Coordinates of C-alpha atoms and ligand atoms in Angstrom, one line a residue:
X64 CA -2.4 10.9 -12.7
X65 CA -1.0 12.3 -9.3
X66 CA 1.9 14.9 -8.7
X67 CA 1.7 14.2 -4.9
X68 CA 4.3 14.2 -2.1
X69 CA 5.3 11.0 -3.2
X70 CA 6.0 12.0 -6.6
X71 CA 8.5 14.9 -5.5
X72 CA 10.2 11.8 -3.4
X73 CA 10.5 10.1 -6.0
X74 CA 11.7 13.0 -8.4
X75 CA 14.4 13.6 -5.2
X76 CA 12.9 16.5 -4.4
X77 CA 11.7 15.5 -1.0
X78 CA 14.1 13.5 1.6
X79 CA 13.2 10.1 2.6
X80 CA 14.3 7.4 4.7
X81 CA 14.2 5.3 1.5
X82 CA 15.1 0.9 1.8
X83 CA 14.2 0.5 -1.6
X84 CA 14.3 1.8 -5.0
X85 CA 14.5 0.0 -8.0
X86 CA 13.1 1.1 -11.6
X87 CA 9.3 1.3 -11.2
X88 CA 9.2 1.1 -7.3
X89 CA 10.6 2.8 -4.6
X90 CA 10.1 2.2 -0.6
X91 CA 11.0 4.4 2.3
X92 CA 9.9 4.8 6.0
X93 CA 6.3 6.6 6.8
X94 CA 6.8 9.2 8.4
X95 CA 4.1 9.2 11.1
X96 CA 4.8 5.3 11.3
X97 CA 2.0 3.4 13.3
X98 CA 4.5 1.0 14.5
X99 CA 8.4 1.1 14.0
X100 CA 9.7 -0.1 10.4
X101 CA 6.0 0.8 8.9
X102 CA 7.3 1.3 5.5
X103 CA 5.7 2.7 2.2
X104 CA 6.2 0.6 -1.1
X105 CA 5.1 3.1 -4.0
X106 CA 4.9 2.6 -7.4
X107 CA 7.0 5.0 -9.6
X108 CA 3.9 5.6 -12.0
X109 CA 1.7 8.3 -10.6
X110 CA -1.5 6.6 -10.8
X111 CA -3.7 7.3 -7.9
X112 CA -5.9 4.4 -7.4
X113 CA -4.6 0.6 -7.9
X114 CA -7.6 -0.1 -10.0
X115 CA -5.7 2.6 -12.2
X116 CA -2.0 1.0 -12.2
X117 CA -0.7 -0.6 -15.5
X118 CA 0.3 -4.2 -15.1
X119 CA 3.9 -3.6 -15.3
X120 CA 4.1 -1.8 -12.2
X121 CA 1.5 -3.8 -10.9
X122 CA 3.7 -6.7 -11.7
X123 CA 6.7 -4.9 -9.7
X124 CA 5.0 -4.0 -6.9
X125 CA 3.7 -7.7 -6.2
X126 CA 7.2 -8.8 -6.8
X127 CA 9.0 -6.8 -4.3
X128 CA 6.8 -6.5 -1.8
X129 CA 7.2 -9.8 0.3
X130 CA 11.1 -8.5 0.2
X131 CA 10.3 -5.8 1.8
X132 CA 7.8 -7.4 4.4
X133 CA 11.1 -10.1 5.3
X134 CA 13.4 -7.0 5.6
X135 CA 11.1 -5.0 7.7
X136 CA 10.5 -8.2 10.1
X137 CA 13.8 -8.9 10.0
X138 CA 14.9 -5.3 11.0
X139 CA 12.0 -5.2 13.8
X140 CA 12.0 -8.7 15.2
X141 CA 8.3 -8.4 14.3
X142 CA 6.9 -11.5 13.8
X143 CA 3.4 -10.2 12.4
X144 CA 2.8 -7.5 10.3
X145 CA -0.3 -5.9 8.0
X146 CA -0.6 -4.6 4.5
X147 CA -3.0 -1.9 4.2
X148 CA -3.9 -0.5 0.9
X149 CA -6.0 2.5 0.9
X150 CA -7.6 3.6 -2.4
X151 CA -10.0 6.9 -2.0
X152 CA -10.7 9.7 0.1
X153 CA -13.6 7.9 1.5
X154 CA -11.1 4.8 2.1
X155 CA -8.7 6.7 4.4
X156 CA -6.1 7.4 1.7
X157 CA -4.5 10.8 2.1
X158 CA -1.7 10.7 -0.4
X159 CA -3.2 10.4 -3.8
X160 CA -0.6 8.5 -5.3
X161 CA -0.9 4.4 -4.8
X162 CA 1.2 3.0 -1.8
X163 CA 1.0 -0.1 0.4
X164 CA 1.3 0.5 3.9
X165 CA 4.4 -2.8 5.5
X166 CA 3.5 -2.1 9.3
X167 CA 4.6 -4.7 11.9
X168 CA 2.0 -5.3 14.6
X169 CA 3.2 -6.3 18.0
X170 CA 0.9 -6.5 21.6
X171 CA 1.0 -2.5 21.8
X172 CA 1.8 -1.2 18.6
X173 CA 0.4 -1.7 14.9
X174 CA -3.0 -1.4 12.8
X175 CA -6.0 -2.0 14.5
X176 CA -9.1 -3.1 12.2
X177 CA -12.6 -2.5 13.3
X178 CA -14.2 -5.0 11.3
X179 CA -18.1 -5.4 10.8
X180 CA -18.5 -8.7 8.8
X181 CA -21.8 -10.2 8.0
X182 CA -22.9 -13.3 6.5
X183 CA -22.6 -13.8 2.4
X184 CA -26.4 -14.5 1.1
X185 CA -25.7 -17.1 -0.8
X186 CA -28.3 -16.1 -3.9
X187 CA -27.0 -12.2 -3.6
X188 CA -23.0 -14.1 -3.6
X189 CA -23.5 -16.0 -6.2
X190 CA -25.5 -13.1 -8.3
X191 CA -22.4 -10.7 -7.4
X192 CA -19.6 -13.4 -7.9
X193 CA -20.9 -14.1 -11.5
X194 CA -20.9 -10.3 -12.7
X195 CA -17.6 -9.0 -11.0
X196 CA -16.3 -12.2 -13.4
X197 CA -17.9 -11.0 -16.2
X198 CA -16.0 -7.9 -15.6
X199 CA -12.6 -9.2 -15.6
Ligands
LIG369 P1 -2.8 7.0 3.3 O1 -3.8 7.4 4.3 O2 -2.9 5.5 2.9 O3 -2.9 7.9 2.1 O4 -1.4 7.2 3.9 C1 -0.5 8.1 3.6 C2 0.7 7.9 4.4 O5 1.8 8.7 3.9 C3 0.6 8.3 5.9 O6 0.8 7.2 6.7 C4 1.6 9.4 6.1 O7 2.2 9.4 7.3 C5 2.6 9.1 5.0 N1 3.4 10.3 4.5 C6 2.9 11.5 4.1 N2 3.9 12.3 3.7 C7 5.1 11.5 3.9 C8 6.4 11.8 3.6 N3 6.9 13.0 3.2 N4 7.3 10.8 3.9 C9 6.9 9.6 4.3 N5 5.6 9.3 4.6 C10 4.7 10.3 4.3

């Protein structure tokens, strides 16, 4: 459990730009946004990794999100836009209190990803595939 910035937003404590809020999520403007309209969508419970979330607010999040990514678009004229989801220190996340990251991406402005992919070994796939199922 977290009792970060966000959790004093949520508790009104802090101002926000807030577009959101119902009764297990809330969503208001970053503020250091990437590009304009990137917009935080937080989870109410103060769990600090996703892997940690109950399903109820799980359930809420995944629900409003794609509201808020037609909002934000729609508000922007962005016709492209990135999720970014950012569990651990090691991760990049800063505020340890769950939050996706709704950031429009134009020409100039917006996330840029540094990517390294490299081929699946099929064997070592198939190995991994069958015990992150077992898991679930
Ligand atoms: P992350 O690296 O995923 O933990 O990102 C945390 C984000 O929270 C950053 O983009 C910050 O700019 C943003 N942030 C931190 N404090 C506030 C605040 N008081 N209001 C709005 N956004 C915030």
């Amino acid at each position: 459990m977290s009792d970060s910035i966000f959790s004093r937003i949520i508790r009104g404590e802090v101002p926000c730009h807030r577009v959101y809020e119902d009764e297990l999520t809330i969503a208001f403007l970053d503020v250091n946004p990437v590009a304009p309209g990137h917009t935080l969508v937080v989870p109410k419970e103060p769990a600090v990794t996703l892997a940690e979330l109950s399903d109820g607010s799980a359930a809420a999040l995944g629900k409003v999100l794609p509201r808020i990514c037609r909002a934000v678009c729609k508000a922007t004229g962005a016709t492209a836009y990135n999720i970014l989801q950012n569990n651990g220190v090691a991760a990049h996340q800063v505020v340890e209190h769950v939050h996706f990251h709704v950031i429009p991406k134009t020409d100039s402005q917006g996330l840029g990803i540094n990517w390294r992919p490299g081929p699946l070994n099929p064997e070592a796939g198939a190995e991994l595939g069958r015990k992150i199922a077992r898991l679930l």
